[in-house]
Short mmCIF file of C-alpha atoms in Angstrom, two decimals:
data_model
loop_
_atom_site.label_atom_id
_atom_site.label_comp_id
_atom_site.label_asym_id
_atom_site.label_seq_id
_atom_site.Cartn_x
_atom_site.Cartn_y
_atom_site.Cartn_z
CA MET A 8 -20.10 -3.91 35.95
CA VAL A 9 -17.30 -4.74 33.89
CA SER A 10 -16.83 -6.90 31.26
CA LYS A 11 -13.62 -8.20 29.71
CA LYS A 12 -12.22 -10.59 27.20
CA ILE A 13 -9.71 -13.07 28.52
CA VAL A 14 -7.98 -16.01 27.17
CA LEU A 15 -7.17 -19.10 30.14
CA HIS A 16 -4.52 -21.95 29.61
CA PHE A 17 -5.61 -25.12 31.48
CA PRO A 18 -3.17 -26.81 32.62
CA LYS A 19 -4.20 -30.79 31.90
CA ARG A 20 -4.50 -31.87 35.15
CA LEU A 21 -7.19 -28.88 35.46
CA VAL A 22 -9.08 -29.92 32.30
CA ASP A 23 -11.47 -32.52 33.48
CA ARG A 24 -12.80 -30.43 36.43
CA PRO A 25 -15.87 -27.99 35.77
CA ILE A 26 -13.81 -24.93 36.55
CA VAL A 27 -15.49 -22.53 34.40
CA TYR A 28 -19.22 -23.96 36.13
CA HIS A 29 -18.48 -22.47 39.11
CA LEU A 30 -17.79 -18.86 37.81
CA ILE A 31 -21.85 -18.89 37.39
CA LYS A 32 -21.90 -20.44 40.78
CA ASP A 33 -20.18 -19.31 43.10
CA PHE A 34 -19.77 -15.89 41.64
CA SER A 35 -22.49 -14.90 39.64
CA LEU A 36 -20.35 -14.16 36.41
CA GLU A 37 -21.95 -14.32 33.08
CA PHE A 38 -19.97 -15.59 30.49
CA ASN A 39 -19.45 -15.88 26.43
CA ILE A 40 -17.58 -18.50 25.13
CA LEU A 41 -15.55 -17.09 22.30
CA LYS A 42 -13.22 -20.12 21.76
CA ALA A 43 -12.38 -23.11 22.99
CA SER A 44 -10.19 -26.03 22.65
CA VAL A 45 -10.00 -28.91 25.74
CA THR A 46 -9.41 -31.76 25.10
CA PRO A 47 -8.48 -34.42 27.42
CA GLU A 48 -5.03 -35.30 28.63
CA GLN A 49 -3.59 -31.98 26.79
CA GLU A 50 -3.77 -28.33 27.89
CA GLY A 51 -6.95 -26.34 27.35
CA LEU A 52 -7.42 -23.08 26.18
CA MET A 53 -10.70 -20.98 26.24
CA VAL A 54 -11.49 -17.45 25.37
CA LEU A 55 -13.66 -16.06 27.25
CA GLU A 56 -15.98 -13.00 27.77
CA LEU A 57 -16.43 -12.25 31.43
CA LYS A 58 -19.48 -9.75 32.92
CA GLY A 59 -20.35 -9.17 36.14
CA LYS A 60 -19.82 -7.00 39.07
CA GLN A 61 -16.50 -5.34 39.73
CA GLU A 62 -16.29 -7.45 43.15
CA ASP A 63 -17.49 -11.03 41.87
CA TYR A 64 -15.36 -10.20 38.82
CA ASP A 65 -12.11 -10.00 40.83
CA LYS A 66 -13.19 -13.02 43.10
CA GLY A 67 -13.84 -14.83 40.08
CA ILE A 68 -10.45 -14.40 38.63
CA HIS A 69 -8.82 -15.32 41.89
CA TYR A 70 -10.48 -18.82 41.92
CA LEU A 71 -9.25 -19.23 38.64
CA THR A 72 -5.47 -18.60 39.52
CA GLY A 73 -5.32 -20.18 42.53
CA ASN A 74 -6.84 -23.01 40.93
CA GLY A 75 -3.78 -23.26 38.55
CA VAL A 76 -5.66 -21.42 35.41
CA ILE A 77 -3.00 -19.32 33.37
CA ILE A 78 -4.63 -15.79 32.01
CA GLU A 79 -3.93 -13.61 29.69
CA SER A 80 -5.64 -10.48 28.62
CA LEU A 81 -7.02 -11.04 25.05
CA SER A 82 -4.66 -8.47 23.56
CA GLN A 83 -2.14 -10.36 24.09
CA ASN A 84 -3.16 -12.25 20.66
CA VAL A 85 -3.16 -9.55 18.39
CA ILE A 86 0.00 -9.62 16.50
CA ARG A 87 1.84 -7.93 14.11
CA ASN A 88 3.14 -10.09 11.03
CA GLU A 89 6.33 -8.02 10.77
CA GLY A 90 7.26 -9.66 7.33
CA ARG A 91 3.92 -8.09 5.70
CA CYS A 92 3.89 -5.14 7.33
CA THR A 93 4.78 -1.86 5.35
CA HIS A 94 4.91 0.60 7.78
CA CYS A 95 2.94 2.89 5.63
CA GLY A 96 0.91 4.02 9.10
CA ALA A 97 -2.96 3.44 7.46
CA CYS A 98 -3.93 1.45 11.04
CA VAL A 99 -3.14 4.66 13.53
CA THR A 100 -6.06 6.28 13.41
CA VAL A 101 -8.23 3.61 12.97
CA CYS A 102 -7.20 1.91 16.43
CA PRO A 103 -9.21 3.66 19.39
CA VAL A 104 -6.61 3.04 22.09
CA GLY A 105 -3.65 4.30 20.26
CA ALA A 106 -2.15 1.70 20.51
CA PHE A 107 -0.23 2.16 16.92
CA GLU A 108 2.52 5.02 17.04
CA LEU A 109 3.75 7.10 14.04
CA ASP A 110 7.57 7.35 15.50
CA THR A 111 8.28 10.90 14.18
CA VAL A 112 12.20 9.86 13.73
CA SER A 113 12.15 6.60 12.10
CA ARG A 114 8.65 7.18 10.71
CA GLN A 115 8.21 3.37 11.53
CA THR A 116 5.00 2.94 12.77
CA LYS A 117 5.10 0.94 16.78
CA PHE A 118 2.52 -1.81 17.64
CA HIS A 119 2.32 -1.41 21.36
CA ASN A 120 0.53 -4.20 22.47
CA SER A 121 0.17 -3.60 25.94
CA LYS A 122 -2.31 -0.81 25.05
CA CYS A 123 -4.43 -3.46 22.79
CA ILE A 124 -7.90 -4.34 23.60
CA ALA A 125 -8.27 -6.63 21.06
CA CYS A 126 -10.91 -5.13 19.76
CA GLY A 127 -9.97 -6.45 16.12
CA LEU A 128 -10.73 -2.90 13.85
CA CYS A 129 -6.92 -2.94 12.73
CA ILE A 130 -7.41 -6.47 11.12
CA LYS A 131 -9.56 -5.26 8.10
CA ALA A 132 -8.29 -1.66 8.07
CA CYS A 133 -4.58 -3.53 7.53
CA PRO A 134 -4.24 -2.59 3.81
CA PRO A 135 -1.15 -5.28 3.55
CA ARG A 136 -3.60 -7.37 5.92
CA ALA A 137 -0.43 -7.70 8.07
CA MET A 138 -2.60 -7.49 11.60
CA GLU A 139 -3.70 -11.01 12.81
CA LEU A 140 -5.99 -12.26 15.80
CA HIS A 141 -4.08 -15.77 17.20
CA PHE A 142 -6.00 -17.03 19.86
CA MET B 102 30.22 23.52 -16.01
CA PRO B 103 26.89 21.57 -16.58
CA LYS B 104 27.52 17.47 -16.42
CA THR B 105 26.07 15.30 -19.15
CA ILE B 106 24.25 11.59 -18.07
CA GLU B 107 26.85 10.28 -20.38
CA GLU B 108 29.46 11.72 -18.10
CA ILE B 109 27.80 10.46 -14.88
CA ASN B 110 27.63 7.20 -16.29
CA LEU B 111 31.14 6.85 -16.85
CA LYS B 112 31.43 8.04 -13.26
CA ILE B 113 29.12 5.01 -12.12
CA LYS B 114 31.03 2.41 -13.96
CA ASN B 115 34.16 3.54 -12.21
CA GLY B 116 32.33 3.24 -9.07
CA GLU B 117 33.04 7.25 -8.07
CA ALA B 118 29.49 8.21 -8.47
CA VAL B 119 28.73 11.19 -5.56
CA VAL B 120 24.75 10.11 -5.04
CA PHE B 121 22.69 11.28 -2.32
CA THR B 122 18.63 10.24 -1.29
CA ALA B 123 16.09 13.01 -1.64
CA GLU B 124 16.17 13.08 1.94
CA GLU B 125 20.19 13.47 2.20
CA ILE B 126 20.51 16.08 -0.20
CA ILE B 127 18.54 18.60 1.64
CA GLY B 128 21.71 18.98 4.32
CA VAL B 129 23.86 18.62 2.09
CA VAL B 130 22.56 21.85 -0.19
CA LYS B 131 22.25 23.61 2.89
CA GLU B 132 25.70 22.86 3.90
CA LYS B 133 27.92 23.32 0.66
CA GLY B 134 25.42 25.75 -1.31
CA LEU B 135 23.95 25.18 -4.26
CA LYS B 136 27.05 25.93 -6.78
CA LYS B 137 29.11 23.36 -4.81
CA ALA B 138 27.06 21.01 -4.83
CA THR B 139 25.80 20.53 -7.89
CA GLU B 140 29.43 20.53 -8.82
CA GLU B 141 30.27 17.49 -6.40
CA VAL B 142 26.60 15.43 -7.14
CA ASP B 143 25.74 13.25 -9.93
CA VAL B 144 22.74 11.98 -8.84
CA VAL B 145 19.86 12.33 -6.56
CA THR B 146 17.79 9.19 -5.69
CA THR B 147 14.12 9.17 -5.08
CA GLY B 148 11.49 6.57 -4.22
CA THR B 149 7.84 6.13 -3.58
CA PHE B 150 5.62 2.86 -1.73
CA GLY B 151 2.07 3.14 -2.18
CA PRO B 152 -1.04 1.41 -3.76
CA MET B 153 -1.49 2.04 -7.64
CA CYS B 154 -4.22 0.74 -8.92
CA SER B 155 -3.42 1.35 -11.90
CA SER B 156 -0.92 -1.39 -12.31
CA GLY B 157 -0.98 -4.56 -13.92
CA ALA B 158 0.97 -7.61 -15.51
CA TYR B 159 0.73 -9.22 -18.99
CA LEU B 160 1.42 -12.71 -19.54
CA ASN B 161 1.85 -15.27 -22.14
CA ILE B 162 1.81 -18.44 -21.05
CA GLY B 163 2.59 -20.80 -24.34
CA HIS B 164 1.17 -22.90 -26.53
CA SER B 165 -0.54 -25.54 -25.53
CA GLN B 166 -1.17 -29.06 -26.78
CA PRO B 167 -3.58 -29.23 -28.57
CA ARG B 168 -3.41 -25.57 -28.66
CA ILE B 169 -6.32 -23.36 -27.46
CA LYS B 170 -7.19 -19.41 -28.13
CA LEU B 171 -7.98 -17.76 -24.61
CA GLY B 172 -8.44 -14.16 -26.91
CA GLY B 173 -12.23 -13.76 -26.90
CA GLY B 174 -12.38 -16.76 -23.76
CA ARG B 175 -12.16 -16.57 -20.30
CA VAL B 176 -9.32 -16.83 -18.00
CA TYR B 177 -8.94 -16.97 -13.89
CA LEU B 178 -5.86 -16.81 -12.08
CA ASN B 179 -6.23 -17.97 -8.69
CA ASP B 180 -9.96 -17.17 -9.20
CA VAL B 181 -9.44 -13.64 -10.27
CA PRO B 182 -10.28 -12.55 -13.60
CA ALA B 183 -7.53 -11.77 -16.82
CA TYR B 184 -8.58 -9.62 -19.28
CA THR B 185 -7.88 -11.77 -22.52
CA GLY B 186 -9.07 -9.84 -25.64
CA LEU B 187 -5.79 -9.79 -27.08
CA ALA B 188 -3.72 -12.81 -29.23
CA ALA B 189 -3.94 -16.94 -28.43
CA VAL B 190 -2.35 -17.07 -24.99
CA ASP B 191 -1.73 -13.35 -24.17
CA ILE B 192 -3.63 -12.37 -20.81
CA PHE B 193 -3.27 -9.30 -18.38
CA ILE B 194 -4.10 -9.40 -15.03
CA GLY B 195 -5.09 -5.97 -13.63
CA ALA B 196 -4.40 -5.20 -9.75
CA THR B 197 -7.72 -4.19 -9.03
CA ALA B 198 -9.39 -7.23 -10.53
CA THR B 199 -11.61 -9.38 -8.16
CA PRO B 200 -13.14 -13.25 -8.18
CA ASP B 201 -16.73 -13.22 -9.72
CA ASP B 202 -18.00 -15.04 -6.39
CA ASP B 203 -16.21 -12.29 -4.12
CA PRO B 204 -18.85 -10.72 -1.94
CA ARG B 205 -17.65 -7.29 -2.70
CA ASN B 206 -19.77 -4.78 -0.96
CA LYS B 207 -23.08 -6.45 -0.73
CA VAL B 208 -21.37 -7.47 2.83
CA TYR B 209 -20.81 -4.11 3.68
CA PRO B 210 -17.60 -3.08 4.29
CA GLY B 211 -16.10 -5.66 1.63
CA GLU B 212 -13.24 -6.91 2.87
CA PHE B 213 -11.33 -7.66 -0.76
CA ASN B 214 -8.80 -9.75 0.42
CA TYR B 215 -7.57 -11.13 -2.14
CA GLY B 216 -7.31 -9.61 -6.09
CA GLY B 217 -5.56 -9.36 -9.29
CA GLY B 218 -3.06 -7.70 -6.55
CA HIS B 219 -2.41 -10.42 -4.76
CA VAL B 220 -2.05 -12.99 -7.36
CA ILE B 221 0.87 -10.23 -8.95
CA GLU B 222 2.86 -10.75 -5.44
CA GLU B 223 2.01 -14.40 -5.42
CA LEU B 224 3.09 -14.55 -9.00
CA VAL B 225 6.36 -12.91 -8.56
CA ALA B 226 7.09 -14.81 -5.18
CA GLY B 227 7.54 -17.92 -7.25
CA LYS B 228 4.66 -19.40 -6.41
CA ASP B 229 2.41 -21.51 -8.33
CA ILE B 230 -0.91 -20.03 -9.63
CA ARG B 231 -4.04 -21.63 -10.80
CA LEU B 232 -5.23 -21.12 -14.52
CA GLU B 233 -8.52 -21.95 -15.69
CA ALA B 234 -9.81 -20.96 -19.39
CA THR B 235 -12.49 -21.70 -21.35
CA ALA B 236 -12.63 -20.74 -25.20
CA TYR B 237 -14.96 -21.29 -27.78
CA GLY B 238 -12.55 -23.49 -30.08
CA THR B 239 -11.60 -22.72 -33.50
CA ASP B 240 -9.85 -24.61 -36.22
CA CYS B 241 -6.53 -23.73 -35.58
CA TYR B 242 -7.25 -23.88 -31.82
CA PRO B 243 -9.59 -26.52 -31.27
CA ARG B 244 -9.22 -26.44 -27.51
CA LYS B 245 -12.12 -25.39 -25.27
CA LYS B 246 -11.11 -26.10 -22.05
CA LEU B 247 -7.35 -25.58 -20.17
CA GLU B 248 -6.80 -26.09 -16.57
CA THR B 249 -3.19 -25.84 -15.44
CA TRP B 250 -0.37 -24.62 -12.67
CA ILE B 251 1.25 -21.91 -13.88
CA ASN B 252 4.59 -20.22 -12.58
CA LEU B 253 7.02 -16.86 -13.57
CA LYS B 254 9.78 -19.19 -14.39
CA ASP B 255 7.62 -20.96 -16.79
CA LEU B 256 6.46 -18.12 -18.77
CA ASN B 257 7.59 -16.29 -22.15
CA GLU B 258 7.23 -12.82 -20.89
CA ALA B 259 5.40 -11.69 -17.47
CA VAL B 260 5.85 -7.73 -17.95
CA LEU B 261 4.66 -5.24 -15.08
CA PHE B 262 2.83 -2.86 -16.83
CA ASN B 263 1.33 0.23 -15.06
CA MET B 264 -0.69 2.57 -16.46
CA ARG B 265 -0.17 5.16 -13.55
CA ASN B 266 2.36 5.26 -10.94
CA ALA B 267 4.17 7.64 -8.95
CA TYR B 268 1.25 10.57 -8.90
CA GLN B 269 3.14 13.82 -8.53
CA ASN B 270 1.37 14.65 -4.95
CA TYR B 271 -1.89 13.77 -4.42
CA ASN B 272 -5.22 14.77 -2.39
CA VAL B 273 -5.77 14.98 1.36
CA ALA B 274 -8.79 13.26 2.34
CA THR B 275 -11.44 13.67 5.56
CA ASN B 276 -15.03 12.69 5.95
CA LEU B 277 -17.34 15.90 6.95
CA SER B 278 -20.44 13.51 6.97
CA ASN B 279 -21.68 11.69 10.49
CA LYS B 280 -20.73 8.02 9.62
CA THR B 281 -17.55 6.58 8.90
CA ILE B 282 -16.59 5.52 5.10
CA TYR B 283 -14.71 3.38 3.43
CA THR B 284 -12.45 4.71 1.13
CA TYR B 285 -9.69 4.15 -1.31
CA MET B 286 -8.11 6.74 0.98
CA GLY B 287 -8.43 4.46 4.36
CA ILE B 288 -10.90 4.25 6.72
CA LEU B 289 -12.65 7.48 7.38
CA LYS B 290 -14.21 7.91 10.49
CA HIS B 291 -16.86 10.17 10.74
CA ASN B 292 -17.11 14.12 11.55
CA LEU B 293 -13.31 15.11 11.00
CA GLY B 294 -12.66 11.94 12.90
CA ASN B 295 -8.97 11.63 10.88
CA VAL B 296 -7.04 12.74 7.99
CA THR B 297 -5.40 10.44 5.16
CA TYR B 298 -2.64 11.18 2.79
CA CYS B 299 -0.49 9.27 0.36
CA SER B 300 2.67 10.40 -1.48
CA ALA B 301 6.08 10.08 -0.24
CA GLY B 302 6.47 14.33 0.39
CA GLN B 303 9.73 14.88 -0.11
CA LEU B 304 10.84 11.50 -1.35
CA SER B 305 8.55 11.46 -4.24
CA PRO B 306 10.22 11.02 -7.60
CA LEU B 307 7.69 13.74 -9.63
CA LEU B 308 7.83 16.32 -6.65
CA ASN B 309 11.79 16.30 -6.98
CA ASP B 310 11.33 16.58 -10.56
CA PRO B 311 8.60 19.10 -10.99
CA TYR B 312 8.53 20.44 -14.37
CA TYR B 313 9.92 16.73 -15.58
CA LYS B 314 13.66 18.02 -16.67
CA THR B 315 15.26 15.27 -16.37
CA ILE B 316 12.45 12.39 -15.97
CA GLY B 317 11.11 11.63 -19.45
CA ILE B 318 10.27 8.59 -21.82
CA GLY B 319 12.80 5.67 -21.37
CA THR B 320 14.45 6.75 -17.93
CA LYS B 321 15.40 3.88 -16.30
CA VAL B 322 14.01 3.50 -12.97
CA PHE B 323 13.67 1.48 -9.75
CA PHE B 324 10.44 -0.55 -10.11
CA GLY B 325 8.94 -3.20 -8.17
CA GLY B 326 12.65 -4.18 -7.07
CA GLY B 327 13.97 -4.40 -10.56
CA VAL B 328 14.55 -2.58 -13.13
CA GLY B 329 11.82 -0.50 -15.33
CA TYR B 330 11.54 2.39 -17.73
CA VAL B 331 9.27 4.80 -17.92
CA ALA B 332 7.06 4.07 -20.73
CA TRP B 333 5.14 7.37 -21.18
CA GLN B 334 3.32 9.39 -18.88
CA GLY B 335 1.17 8.10 -16.92
CA THR B 336 -2.98 8.45 -17.10
CA GLN B 337 -4.74 11.65 -15.65
CA PHE B 338 -1.62 13.67 -16.41
CA ASN B 339 -2.38 16.94 -15.25
CA PRO B 340 0.80 19.17 -15.05
CA THR B 341 -1.11 22.64 -15.71
CA VAL B 342 -2.58 22.09 -12.31
CA PRO B 343 -1.71 24.89 -9.77
CA ARG B 344 1.65 24.99 -7.92
CA THR B 345 3.78 26.55 -5.35
CA GLU B 346 6.21 29.23 -6.19
CA ASN B 347 8.57 26.72 -5.86
CA GLY B 348 6.87 24.31 -8.72
CA VAL B 349 5.39 21.86 -6.43
CA PRO B 350 1.94 20.94 -7.57
CA LYS B 351 -0.47 21.60 -4.72
CA GLY B 352 -2.55 18.44 -5.98
CA GLY B 353 -2.79 15.26 -8.03
CA ALA B 354 -0.17 16.51 -11.43
CA GLY B 355 1.92 14.29 -12.95
CA THR B 356 1.96 10.32 -13.52
CA LEU B 357 4.08 7.79 -15.27
CA ALA B 358 3.38 4.80 -17.18
CA LEU B 359 6.00 2.38 -16.51
CA ILE B 360 6.98 -1.28 -17.94
CA GLY B 361 9.52 -4.04 -16.07
CA ASP B 362 10.48 -7.29 -16.35
CA LEU B 363 8.08 -8.95 -13.66
CA LYS B 364 10.77 -12.15 -13.50
CA GLN B 365 13.49 -9.93 -11.98
CA MET B 366 11.29 -8.23 -8.99
CA SER B 367 10.46 -9.03 -5.99
CA SER B 368 7.64 -9.53 -3.45
CA ARG B 369 9.06 -6.88 -0.81
CA TRP B 370 8.36 -4.08 -3.64
CA LEU B 371 4.73 -5.71 -5.00
CA VAL B 372 2.69 -6.35 -2.04
CA GLY B 373 -1.08 -7.24 -2.71
CA THR B 374 -3.26 -4.83 -0.91
CA SER B 375 -6.99 -4.92 0.41
CA MET B 376 -8.79 -1.59 0.82
CA LEU B 377 -11.56 -2.77 2.84
CA GLY B 378 -15.12 -1.62 1.40
CA TYR B 379 -13.33 -0.44 -1.83
CA GLY B 380 -11.36 -3.30 -3.29
CA PRO B 381 -8.10 -5.29 -4.31
CA THR B 382 -5.04 -3.37 -5.28
CA LEU B 383 -1.23 -3.18 -5.41
CA THR B 384 1.23 -1.63 -3.66
CA VAL B 385 4.33 -0.72 -6.30
CA GLY B 386 7.70 0.53 -5.43
CA VAL B 387 9.09 2.70 -7.61
CA GLY B 388 12.37 4.98 -7.27
CA VAL B 389 13.66 7.52 -10.01
CA PRO B 390 17.07 8.63 -10.44
CA ILE B 391 17.52 12.27 -10.87
CA PRO B 392 20.64 13.40 -12.56
CA ILE B 393 22.40 16.26 -11.65
CA LEU B 394 22.84 18.40 -14.77
CA SER B 395 22.65 21.96 -13.39
CA GLU B 396 22.45 23.87 -10.86
CA GLU B 397 18.25 24.56 -11.19
CA VAL B 398 17.61 20.52 -11.47
CA LEU B 399 19.78 19.94 -7.83
CA LYS B 400 17.49 22.57 -6.67
CA TYR B 401 14.06 21.23 -7.34
CA THR B 402 15.65 18.13 -5.48
CA THR B 403 15.86 19.87 -2.49
CA VAL B 404 12.02 20.19 -1.81
CA THR B 405 11.28 19.46 1.65
CA ASP B 406 7.90 18.16 3.33
CA GLU B 407 7.41 21.69 4.66
CA GLU B 408 7.17 23.13 0.84
CA ILE B 409 4.76 20.42 -0.02
CA ILE B 410 1.09 21.50 -0.11
CA GLY B 411 -1.63 19.09 -0.20
CA THR B 412 -5.39 19.86 -0.53
CA ILE B 413 -7.66 18.47 1.68
CA TYR B 414 -11.32 16.97 0.69
CA ASP B 415 -14.06 15.79 1.82
CA TYR B 416 -14.52 12.43 0.03
CA SER B 417 -17.85 11.52 1.95
CA ASP B 418 -19.44 14.37 -0.46
CA ALA B 419 -17.16 16.62 -2.76
CA TYR B 420 -15.13 14.16 -4.13
CA PRO B 421 -17.90 11.22 -4.75
CA ASN B 422 -19.89 14.04 -6.63
CA ARG B 423 -16.84 15.41 -8.27
CA ARG B 424 -17.00 18.67 -6.85
CA ALA B 425 -13.63 21.04 -6.64
CA GLU B 426 -14.25 22.43 -3.31
CA PRO B 427 -11.26 22.23 -1.20
CA ILE B 428 -11.60 22.36 2.84
CA GLY B 429 -7.87 23.42 3.30
CA GLU B 430 -4.39 23.32 2.75
CA VAL B 431 -1.99 21.52 4.71
CA THR B 432 1.97 20.56 4.05
CA TYR B 433 3.32 17.49 4.50
CA ALA B 434 5.63 18.03 7.34
CA GLN B 435 2.05 18.92 9.35
CA LEU B 436 0.70 15.94 8.35
CA ARG B 437 3.65 13.65 9.27
CA SER B 438 3.57 15.55 12.68
CA GLY B 439 0.64 13.29 13.29
CA LYS B 440 -1.96 15.89 13.82
CA ILE B 441 -3.20 18.80 11.96
CA THR B 442 -6.00 21.24 12.64
CA LEU B 443 -8.82 21.62 10.34
CA GLN B 444 -11.75 23.89 10.94
CA GLY B 445 -10.88 24.79 14.41
CA LYS B 446 -10.16 20.70 15.75
CA LYS B 447 -6.90 19.14 16.34
CA VAL B 448 -7.67 16.08 13.83
CA PRO B 449 -4.92 13.00 14.23
CA THR B 450 -3.21 11.95 10.37
CA ALA B 451 -2.54 8.60 9.22
CA SER B 452 -0.12 7.85 5.90
CA LEU B 453 -1.23 5.14 3.42
CA SER B 454 2.13 5.36 1.72
CA SER B 455 4.81 3.65 3.58
CA TYR B 456 8.02 6.68 3.95
CA PRO B 457 10.54 3.95 5.81
CA ARG B 458 10.01 2.22 1.84
CA ALA B 459 10.13 4.74 0.05
CA LEU B 460 13.73 5.86 2.19
CA GLU B 461 15.11 1.97 1.41
CA ILE B 462 14.16 2.53 -2.11
CA ALA B 463 16.28 5.33 -2.51
CA ASN B 464 19.17 3.77 -0.94
CA THR B 465 18.96 0.68 -2.41
CA LEU B 466 19.17 2.99 -5.68
CA LYS B 467 21.59 5.19 -4.14
CA GLU B 468 23.80 1.98 -3.90
CA TRP B 469 23.08 0.48 -6.86
CA LEU B 470 24.59 3.73 -8.51
CA LYS B 471 27.41 3.47 -6.31
CA THR B 472 28.69 0.28 -7.10
CA GLY B 473 28.40 0.43 -11.00
CA LYS B 474 25.20 -1.73 -10.71
CA PHE B 475 22.57 0.75 -12.25
CA GLU B 476 23.64 3.25 -15.39
CA LEU B 477 21.44 6.41 -16.17
CA THR B 478 19.56 6.68 -19.56
CA GLU B 479 18.99 9.72 -21.23
CA PRO B 480 15.62 10.29 -22.30
CA VAL B 481 14.16 9.54 -25.89
CA ALA B 482 11.23 12.25 -25.37
CA PRO B 483 10.45 14.59 -22.63
CA LEU B 484 6.91 14.29 -20.76
CA PRO B 485 4.63 16.98 -21.41
CA SER B 486 4.96 19.91 -19.03
CA VAL B 487 3.08 23.37 -18.16
CA GLU B 488 3.79 24.67 -21.15
CA SER B 489 1.90 21.35 -23.29
CA GLY B 490 -1.30 23.13 -21.52
CA LEU B 491 -2.33 19.23 -20.90
CA THR B 492 -5.11 19.07 -19.07
CA PHE B 493 -6.72 15.96 -17.17
CA LYS B 494 -10.69 16.56 -18.62
CA PRO B 495 -13.55 15.32 -16.77
CA LEU B 496 -16.41 13.04 -18.45
CA LYS B 497 -19.17 15.15 -20.14
CA GLU B 498 -21.83 12.62 -20.20
CA ARG B 499 -23.39 12.43 -23.29
CA PRO B 500 -27.30 11.07 -23.06
CA ILE B 501 -27.87 8.35 -25.61
CA GLU B 502 -31.29 8.81 -27.38
CA HIS B 503 -33.32 5.06 -27.81
#
């Protein structure tokens, strides 16, 4: 079983089609809608937690991309507000996947967005509240 | 020949002062030797940028028409309560003040997204602040209610007055219990999950003048992006803690009470801060210039993170129960490497005070001194040092009989 949080961007032409319905019907995937913003004649956005067998999950993702849905992993949506970050480094030991790293030369705290799993732990742990979750 | 502050100020005025940061001076002295460096160097600059809870600002908001006596009444700034036990329109907003309707730790761990520290940051940033006040009304101050926007530029006085800043060294924190705890030293994960620390180390003002030979009452400093002065020794001043051979205290020792005009400060150096499960506070930027008056004074400024020792305490039990049971000692160089070994376990470390921003303060102060923007002051009285015998006393509770 896999369970991943993903962001779906629907182009205008797909907004009025029952795309997500096929994930359940054809691929037996479970999903939980974390956020959705779908308006007729506009691009749609949906944040899903998608769960199922790895094989079905891969097929489901293939179905979505084949239909023109653009998929991002949720991690791309935790961003650091550079204006508020003081580079104190309090986040370094809070992140469960080591997405923050203290540069031992510059002593700045680096944020490796690619490692982020968007768990959100850093958001409340950051003393100046520089980490923001953007859907 | 020993220099005087007057002589150094003359060089500053002429744009000729030789200034290094407390980080740079380490290499300078290594290269030139103590004697030659003492002759050449005029000032060493320090800096620190960390959460400092004993911070706050007093404001005089001006008199309304008709008049209101806020003294003895209630005042809220953006819903955060301010202290009013003063004259009619003087109020004090403290960094850790929390809105009355904040759930605090009822929803554990509380987020504390907005408090006194954030009010100060927004005030300094020039934002309008909502003031709501109630008073009891007198013959000379009849008004009982006031709701108005206030702005820093319209206040008569806005003075940052911090009772305890720039701690000379500090506890290093960890958690020996089997659950995560939320402290003023940050989130501490269970079973020695991490270690946190909060000092600028080799850049920290009082660690570069461990016996307070140059820093005294009246010393002019970088304060919140503007200029401030040492008003007094800070609260909990404790010069008699154990020290290393170099005089470096192994734990929290000296502190500074600082004062300065909020109107010339900047929100880059006064940042509203939220400690999860603990409360709101203010991150404050402080930088102190150290005039190189003798070889001894210069020698102290060459202290390195390898020579500064922090003492580790368990914040799940020993600290909250006020038991002086350290579980180890560690150097700041070890802490800054990202991992230390504690009780046979490799433990990741995290800082709460910003070294890069502390360095920026030291460099800013250096620039001010080199361009004649900032002159040194002669202290008017010394801070109590080791020979004072001063200690930091615990509270001796005396039960009240009913």
